Tab-separated table of C-alpha atoms and ligand atoms in Angstrom:
chain	number	residue	atom	x	y	z
A	29	MET	CA	-42.929	29.169	34.647
A	30	LEU	CA	-46.254	27.845	33.791
A	31	ARG	CA	-48.409	27.029	36.829
A	32	ILE	CA	-51.489	24.780	36.799
A	33	SER	CA	-53.769	25.527	39.580
A	34	ARG	CA	-55.265	22.622	41.553
A	35	ASP	CA	-58.870	23.471	40.424
A	36	LYS	CA	-57.913	22.018	37.007
A	37	VAL	CA	-58.563	18.429	37.987
A	38	CYS	CA	-59.825	15.479	35.928
A	39	TYR	CA	-61.112	12.020	36.940
A	40	GLU	CA	-60.156	10.130	34.058
A	41	LEU	CA	-57.362	9.718	31.380
A	42	SER	CA	-59.395	10.275	28.312
A	43	PRO	CA	-58.781	11.532	24.654
A	44	HIS	CA	-61.938	13.544	25.143
A	45	LEU	CA	-60.841	15.974	27.680
A	46	GLU	CA	-60.039	19.643	26.705
A	47	PRO	CA	-56.425	20.330	27.726
A	48	VAL	CA	-55.898	22.808	30.480
A	49	ALA	CA	-52.600	24.138	28.852
A	50	TYR	CA	-50.187	23.563	26.072
A	51	VAL	CA	-46.617	22.777	26.902
A	52	ASP	CA	-43.484	22.392	24.613
A	53	PRO	CA	-41.144	19.561	25.081
A	54	GLY	CA	-38.173	20.896	27.254
A	55	GLU	CA	-40.593	23.169	29.242
A	56	ARG	CA	-40.880	23.100	33.072
A	57	VAL	CA	-44.363	23.126	34.762
A	58	VAL	CA	-45.574	23.363	38.218
A	59	LEU	CA	-48.720	21.207	38.868
A	60	GLU	CA	-50.541	21.915	42.021
A	61	THR	CA	-52.415	18.814	43.028
A	62	HIS	CA	-55.291	17.991	45.269
A	63	ASP	CA	-55.561	15.221	47.748
A	64	SER	CA	-57.644	12.045	46.891
A	65	ARG	CA	-60.819	13.699	48.076
A	66	THR	CA	-60.242	16.903	46.300
A	67	GLY	CA	-59.637	18.881	49.361
A	68	ARG	CA	-62.906	17.938	51.103
A	69	LEU	CA	-61.468	15.857	53.955
A	70	GLN	CA	-59.919	18.278	56.508
A	71	ARG	CA	-61.157	16.869	59.774
A	72	PRO	CA	-61.896	13.274	60.907
A	73	GLU	CA	-65.715	13.990	60.936
A	74	ASP	CA	-65.475	14.810	57.056
A	75	VAL	CA	-64.697	11.124	56.286
A	76	LEU	CA	-68.143	10.089	55.349
A	77	THR	CA	-69.207	13.464	53.668
A	78	SER	CA	-66.225	13.902	51.638
A	79	VAL	CA	-66.996	11.515	48.888
A	80	PRO	CA	-69.256	12.987	46.088
A	81	GLU	CA	-72.088	11.431	43.946
A	82	PRO	CA	-70.448	9.234	41.099
A	83	LYS	CA	-70.907	10.616	37.654
A	84	ASN	CA	-71.556	8.172	34.754
A	85	GLY	CA	-70.073	5.362	36.980
A	86	ASN	CA	-66.977	7.249	37.681
A	87	PRO	CA	-66.485	7.657	41.627
A	88	MET	CA	-65.135	11.293	41.215
A	89	VAL	CA	-62.304	10.701	43.687
A	90	ASN	CA	-58.360	10.466	43.276
A	91	PRO	CA	-58.285	13.590	40.984
A	92	ALA	CA	-55.214	14.341	38.580
A	93	THR	CA	-54.351	17.818	37.605
A	94	GLY	CA	-54.452	18.446	33.821
A	95	PRO	CA	-54.555	17.129	31.149
A	96	LEU	CA	-51.407	18.914	29.529
A	97	TYR	CA	-51.201	18.973	25.773
A	98	ILE	CA	-47.504	18.431	24.816
A	99	ARG	CA	-46.951	20.161	21.409
A	100	GLY	CA	-45.508	17.824	18.791
A	101	ALA	CA	-46.504	14.552	20.596
A	102	GLU	CA	-48.062	12.105	18.261
A	103	PRO	CA	-49.155	8.469	18.565
A	104	GLY	CA	-46.205	5.950	18.476
A	105	ASP	CA	-43.962	8.677	20.599
A	106	THR	CA	-42.781	8.329	24.124
A	107	LEU	CA	-43.410	11.151	26.428
A	108	THR	CA	-40.699	11.638	29.196
A	109	VAL	CA	-41.490	13.311	32.556
A	110	ASP	CA	-38.780	14.335	34.829
A	111	ILE	CA	-40.005	14.551	38.414
A	112	LEU	CA	-37.819	17.647	39.746
A	113	ASP	CA	-39.487	18.311	43.104
A	114	ILE	CA	-42.437	17.533	45.054
A	115	LYS	CA	-43.524	19.944	47.617
A	116	LEU	CA	-45.909	18.562	50.192
A	117	GLY	CA	-48.708	20.425	51.972
A	118	SER	CA	-48.946	21.030	55.640
A	119	GLN	CA	-51.247	17.968	56.596
A	120	GLY	CA	-52.681	14.720	55.012
A	121	TYR	CA	-54.933	11.883	55.963
A	122	LEU	CA	-55.032	8.233	56.287
A	123	LEU	CA	-58.164	6.131	56.119
A	124	ALA	CA	-59.343	2.759	57.684
A	125	LYS	CA	-62.429	1.484	55.667
A	126	GLN	CA	-64.521	-1.555	56.423
A	127	GLY	CA	-63.452	-4.454	54.020
A	128	VAL	CA	-60.755	-2.473	52.483
A	129	GLY	CA	-57.154	-3.618	52.801
A	130	LEU	CA	-55.445	-6.503	54.382
A	131	LEU	CA	-56.958	-5.552	57.778
A	132	GLY	CA	-60.328	-4.452	56.471
A	133	ASP	CA	-62.078	-7.240	58.460
A	134	THR	CA	-60.936	-5.589	61.635
A	135	VAL	CA	-62.430	-2.205	60.828
A	136	ARG	CA	-65.543	-1.494	62.920
A	137	GLU	CA	-65.909	2.240	61.856
A	138	THR	CA	-64.592	4.119	58.862
A	139	THR	CA	-61.875	6.271	60.320
A	140	ALA	CA	-59.793	9.232	58.993
A	141	TRP	CA	-56.496	10.008	60.754
A	142	ILE	CA	-55.394	13.691	59.996
A	143	ILE	CA	-51.586	13.726	60.019
A	144	PRO	CA	-49.591	17.115	60.327
A	145	VAL	CA	-46.547	17.292	58.188
A	146	SER	CA	-43.827	19.654	58.882
A	147	GLU	CA	-39.887	19.866	58.521
A	148	GLY	CA	-40.016	16.475	56.541
A	149	GLN	CA	-41.619	14.584	59.248
A	150	ALA	CA	-45.257	13.179	59.324
A	151	ARG	CA	-46.386	13.522	62.918
A	152	PHE	CA	-48.786	10.658	63.732
A	153	SER	CA	-48.781	11.290	67.354
A	154	ASP	CA	-46.633	12.863	70.057
A	155	ARG	CA	-44.536	9.649	69.957
A	156	ILE	CA	-44.697	8.562	66.540
A	157	SER	CA	-43.110	10.411	63.718
A	158	LEU	CA	-41.682	9.275	60.377
A	159	PRO	CA	-39.697	11.047	57.652
A	160	VAL	CA	-41.948	11.593	54.495
A	161	ARG	CA	-41.091	9.853	51.381
A	162	PRO	CA	-43.217	12.023	48.881
A	163	MET	CA	-44.325	10.197	45.704
A	164	ILE	CA	-46.899	10.519	42.942
A	165	GLY	CA	-49.834	7.971	42.934
A	166	VAL	CA	-51.401	8.913	39.569
A	167	ILE	CA	-49.484	9.786	36.347
A	168	GLY	CA	-50.495	8.971	32.990
A	169	THR	CA	-51.380	9.989	29.360
A	170	ALA	CA	-54.703	9.591	27.538
A	171	PRO	CA	-55.315	6.122	25.986
A	172	ALA	CA	-56.612	6.131	22.393
A	173	GLY	CA	-59.534	3.804	23.417
A	174	THR	CA	-61.706	3.677	26.418
A	175	PRO	CA	-60.843	6.277	29.050
A	176	VAL	CA	-59.164	5.117	32.247
A	177	PRO	CA	-60.667	6.453	35.573
A	178	THR	CA	-58.027	7.879	37.771
A	179	MET	CA	-58.825	5.136	40.396
A	180	HIS	CA	-57.424	2.730	38.032
A	181	ALA	CA	-54.437	1.931	35.900
A	182	GLY	CA	-54.042	1.088	32.351
A	183	ASP	CA	-51.397	0.755	29.519
A	184	THR	CA	-50.964	4.541	29.399
A	185	GLY	CA	-50.467	4.811	33.392
A	186	GLY	CA	-53.052	6.081	35.843
A	187	ASN	CA	-53.339	4.978	39.463
A	188	MET	CA	-49.894	3.026	39.503
A	189	ASP	CA	-49.131	3.910	43.285
A	190	ASN	CA	-45.524	3.264	42.391
A	191	ALA	CA	-43.225	4.596	45.390
A	192	ARG	CA	-40.370	5.020	42.868
A	193	ILE	CA	-42.287	7.936	41.114
A	194	THR	CA	-40.580	10.657	43.226
A	195	THR	CA	-37.966	13.359	42.909
A	196	GLY	CA	-35.122	12.408	40.497
A	197	THR	CA	-37.065	9.900	38.582
A	198	ARG	CA	-37.754	9.861	34.862
A	199	VAL	CA	-41.134	8.610	33.881
A	200	PHE	CA	-41.668	7.248	30.245
A	201	LEU	CA	-45.191	7.243	29.187
A	202	PRO	CA	-46.743	5.846	25.919
A	203	VAL	CA	-48.352	8.589	23.435
A	204	GLN	CA	-51.544	7.130	22.057
A	205	VAL	CA	-53.205	10.391	21.107
A	206	PRO	CA	-52.069	13.812	19.597
A	207	GLY	CA	-50.623	15.959	22.524
A	208	ALA	CA	-50.247	13.033	24.826
A	209	LEU	CA	-52.823	14.725	27.330
A	210	LEU	CA	-50.647	14.245	30.404
A	211	ALA	CA	-52.231	14.399	34.010
A	212	LEU	CA	-50.895	13.667	37.355
A	213	GLY	CA	-51.936	13.864	40.932
A	214	ASP	CA	-52.747	11.524	44.111
A	215	VAL	CA	-49.502	12.755	45.733
A	216	HIS	CA	-48.621	10.844	48.841
A	217	GLY	CA	-46.469	12.065	51.813
A	218	MET	CA	-45.557	8.348	52.135
A	219	MET	CA	-46.941	5.037	51.087
A	220	GLY	CA	-45.611	1.560	52.046
A	221	ASP	CA	-45.146	-0.897	49.148
A	222	GLY	CA	-48.611	-2.599	48.724
A	223	GLU	CA	-50.585	0.154	50.033
A	224	LEU	CA	-51.768	-2.367	52.515
A	225	ASN	CA	-54.832	-0.479	53.969
A	226	GLY	CA	-56.015	0.907	50.740
A	227	THR	CA	-54.917	4.673	51.213
A	228	ALA	CA	-51.512	6.206	51.621
A	229	LEU	CA	-50.832	9.379	53.471
A	230	GLU	CA	-53.018	11.468	51.015
A	231	MET	CA	-51.926	15.171	50.620
A	232	PRO	CA	-52.004	18.174	48.341
A	233	ALA	CA	-48.894	18.984	46.712
A	234	GLU	CA	-47.029	21.079	44.180
A	235	VAL	CA	-45.233	19.083	41.614
A	236	LEU	CA	-42.435	20.414	39.426
A	237	ILE	CA	-41.742	18.419	36.163
A	238	GLU	CA	-39.973	18.876	33.062
A	239	VAL	CA	-41.588	17.161	29.918
A	240	GLY	CA	-39.679	15.720	26.908
A	241	LEU	CA	-40.500	13.716	23.982
A	242	ILE	CA	-38.744	10.855	22.169
A	243	LYS	CA	-40.128	10.837	18.551
A	244	GLY	CA	-40.940	7.622	16.988
A	245	GLN	CA	-40.119	5.318	19.904
A	246	ARG	CA	-42.980	3.339	21.158
A	247	THR	CA	-43.406	2.346	24.833
A	248	ALA	CA	-45.989	-0.247	25.703
A	249	LEU	CA	-46.329	0.334	29.444
A	250	PRO	CA	-45.103	3.117	31.780
A	251	TYR	CA	-41.335	2.621	32.499
A	252	LEU	CA	-39.132	4.415	35.009
A	253	GLU	CA	-35.297	5.320	35.385
A	254	THR	CA	-33.705	6.478	38.494
A	255	ALA	CA	-30.059	7.377	38.848
A	256	ASP	CA	-29.379	3.647	39.617
A	257	LEU	CA	-32.179	1.665	38.449
A	258	MET	CA	-34.386	0.846	35.321
A	259	ILE	CA	-37.866	-0.114	36.510
A	260	THR	CA	-40.594	-1.858	34.406
A	261	THR	CA	-44.311	-1.903	35.503
A	262	GLY	CA	-47.136	-4.342	35.130
A	263	TYR	CA	-50.837	-4.410	36.199
A	264	GLY	CA	-53.468	-7.106	35.936
A	265	ASP	CA	-56.315	-8.681	37.736
A	266	ASP	CA	-53.970	-10.972	39.782
A	267	PHE	CA	-50.371	-10.821	40.890
A	268	LEU	CA	-48.936	-13.375	38.317
A	269	ALA	CA	-50.653	-11.470	35.417
A	270	ALA	CA	-49.107	-8.311	36.547
A	271	ALA	CA	-45.731	-9.734	37.239
A	272	ARG	CA	-45.482	-11.471	33.910
A	273	ARG	CA	-46.067	-8.163	32.025
A	274	ALA	CA	-43.387	-6.295	34.085
A	275	VAL	CA	-40.902	-9.268	33.752
A	276	ARG	CA	-41.490	-9.702	30.055
A	277	GLU	CA	-41.044	-5.865	29.487
A	278	MET	CA	-37.700	-5.966	31.408
A	279	ALA	CA	-36.558	-8.975	29.506
A	280	GLU	CA	-37.146	-7.242	26.319
A	281	ARG	CA	-35.323	-4.145	27.289
A	282	LEU	CA	-32.275	-6.132	28.366
A	283	ILE	CA	-32.204	-8.214	25.181
A	284	ALA	CA	-32.344	-5.038	23.091
A	285	ALA	CA	-29.825	-3.244	25.113
A	286	HIS	CA	-27.373	-5.894	25.782
A	287	ASN	CA	-27.665	-8.391	22.813
A	288	LEU	CA	-28.828	-11.130	24.966
A	289	THR	CA	-30.743	-14.382	24.288
A	290	TRP	CA	-34.026	-14.807	26.133
A	291	GLU	CA	-32.617	-17.461	28.177
A	292	GLU	CA	-29.706	-15.185	29.368
A	293	ALA	CA	-32.192	-12.402	30.080
A	294	GLY	CA	-34.373	-14.618	32.221
A	295	MET	CA	-31.110	-15.994	34.031
A	296	LEU	CA	-29.887	-12.313	34.580
A	297	LEU	CA	-33.301	-11.264	35.881
A	298	SER	CA	-33.446	-14.086	38.269
A	299	ALA	CA	-29.839	-13.117	39.624
A	300	ALA	CA	-30.598	-9.301	39.847
A	301	GLY	CA	-34.058	-8.316	39.260
A	302	ASP	CA	-36.301	-7.203	42.282
A	303	LEU	CA	-40.039	-7.722	41.723
A	304	ARG	CA	-41.932	-5.471	44.210
A	305	ILE	CA	-45.589	-4.876	44.812
A	306	CYS	CA	-46.798	-1.260	44.237
A	307	GLN	CA	-50.553	-1.770	45.127
A	308	SER	CA	-52.160	-4.991	46.269
A	309	TYR	CA	-54.982	-4.228	48.459
A	310	GLY	CA	-57.789	-5.829	46.343
A	311	GLY	CA	-60.883	-4.468	44.554
A	312	GLN	CA	-58.643	-2.976	41.838
A	313	GLU	CA	-55.893	-4.007	39.586
A	314	ILE	CA	-52.729	-5.376	41.344
A	315	ILE	CA	-49.724	-3.180	40.368
A	316	VAL	CA	-46.124	-4.281	40.406
A	317	ARG	CA	-42.688	-3.083	39.355
A	318	LEU	CA	-39.476	-4.759	38.520
A	319	GLU	CA	-36.234	-2.955	39.338
A	320	PHE	CA	-33.001	-3.845	37.756
A	321	PRO	CA	-29.646	-2.070	38.088
A	322	LYS	CA	-28.750	0.205	35.174
A	323	LEU	CA	-25.707	-1.306	33.275
A	324	PRO	CA	-23.528	0.432	30.831
A	325	ARG	CA	-24.895	-0.201	27.267
A	326	THR	CA	-23.009	-2.588	24.914
A	327	GLY	CA	-20.434	-0.794	23.108
A	328	GLU	CA	-20.218	2.143	25.624
B	15	CA	CA1	-53.604	5.786	44.474
B	16	CA	CA1	-53.731	7.864	47.130
């Protein structure tokens, strides 16, 4: 099986990057991923020295492994990525940074907390352990236009910080350039919805995926399916802008799948759609997701 080592990182989703490997639809790939500081933060005292100089305005943090060129992928197709397994490393870190997050005004000193992870538990202290909930923070394809730094999100994905991007989920991504140019990284041992303090439990990992291609089917924004849920995503400068995109996207899917009117779709979403915040801490886009139970399709 193809394995992509974690030294093959990129810091933007860009049509200009050289692919690190070529992959066929149906193929399985293991991607080794770095933590959000590219492995430079191993001890609390590394907190201030582990951020490199920005290059061309890109902060060079939050790397993604890739990009992978998917053979046969052309603009207007949809790429599917099945997340089959996420194997976490043995430790991660959390950060408290002045002015960052909803408690940023309380932070007197930028602080890193190193968290050992073993046997499925994140060990915060002798008394505080919590079960891990591995997820992928950054996943996306290259946009046809302006590159998207992996600190941000765009129409083709990126730093979505969507806790539903985990083992068992199928991620649908727009293809805007030949080969799609898929990259993923920023794995979290766990992250609460909203990522309230600005970082999750940031960890290296190994992610097993299977890629697929849906020819001639356009996807506007990243979309997810789990065993039970369909999940649309939205991003924007504020909560309402992000939420409107996710809601509209879901309404269009329900209308197409179940032959509903807009009025019926709206009422159904009001009854059973759960709007959740992925990332909220400010200074970046607001990212949301809308979850709706999977229903049998009309005629099935
Ligand atoms: Ca992130
Ligand atoms: Ca992160």
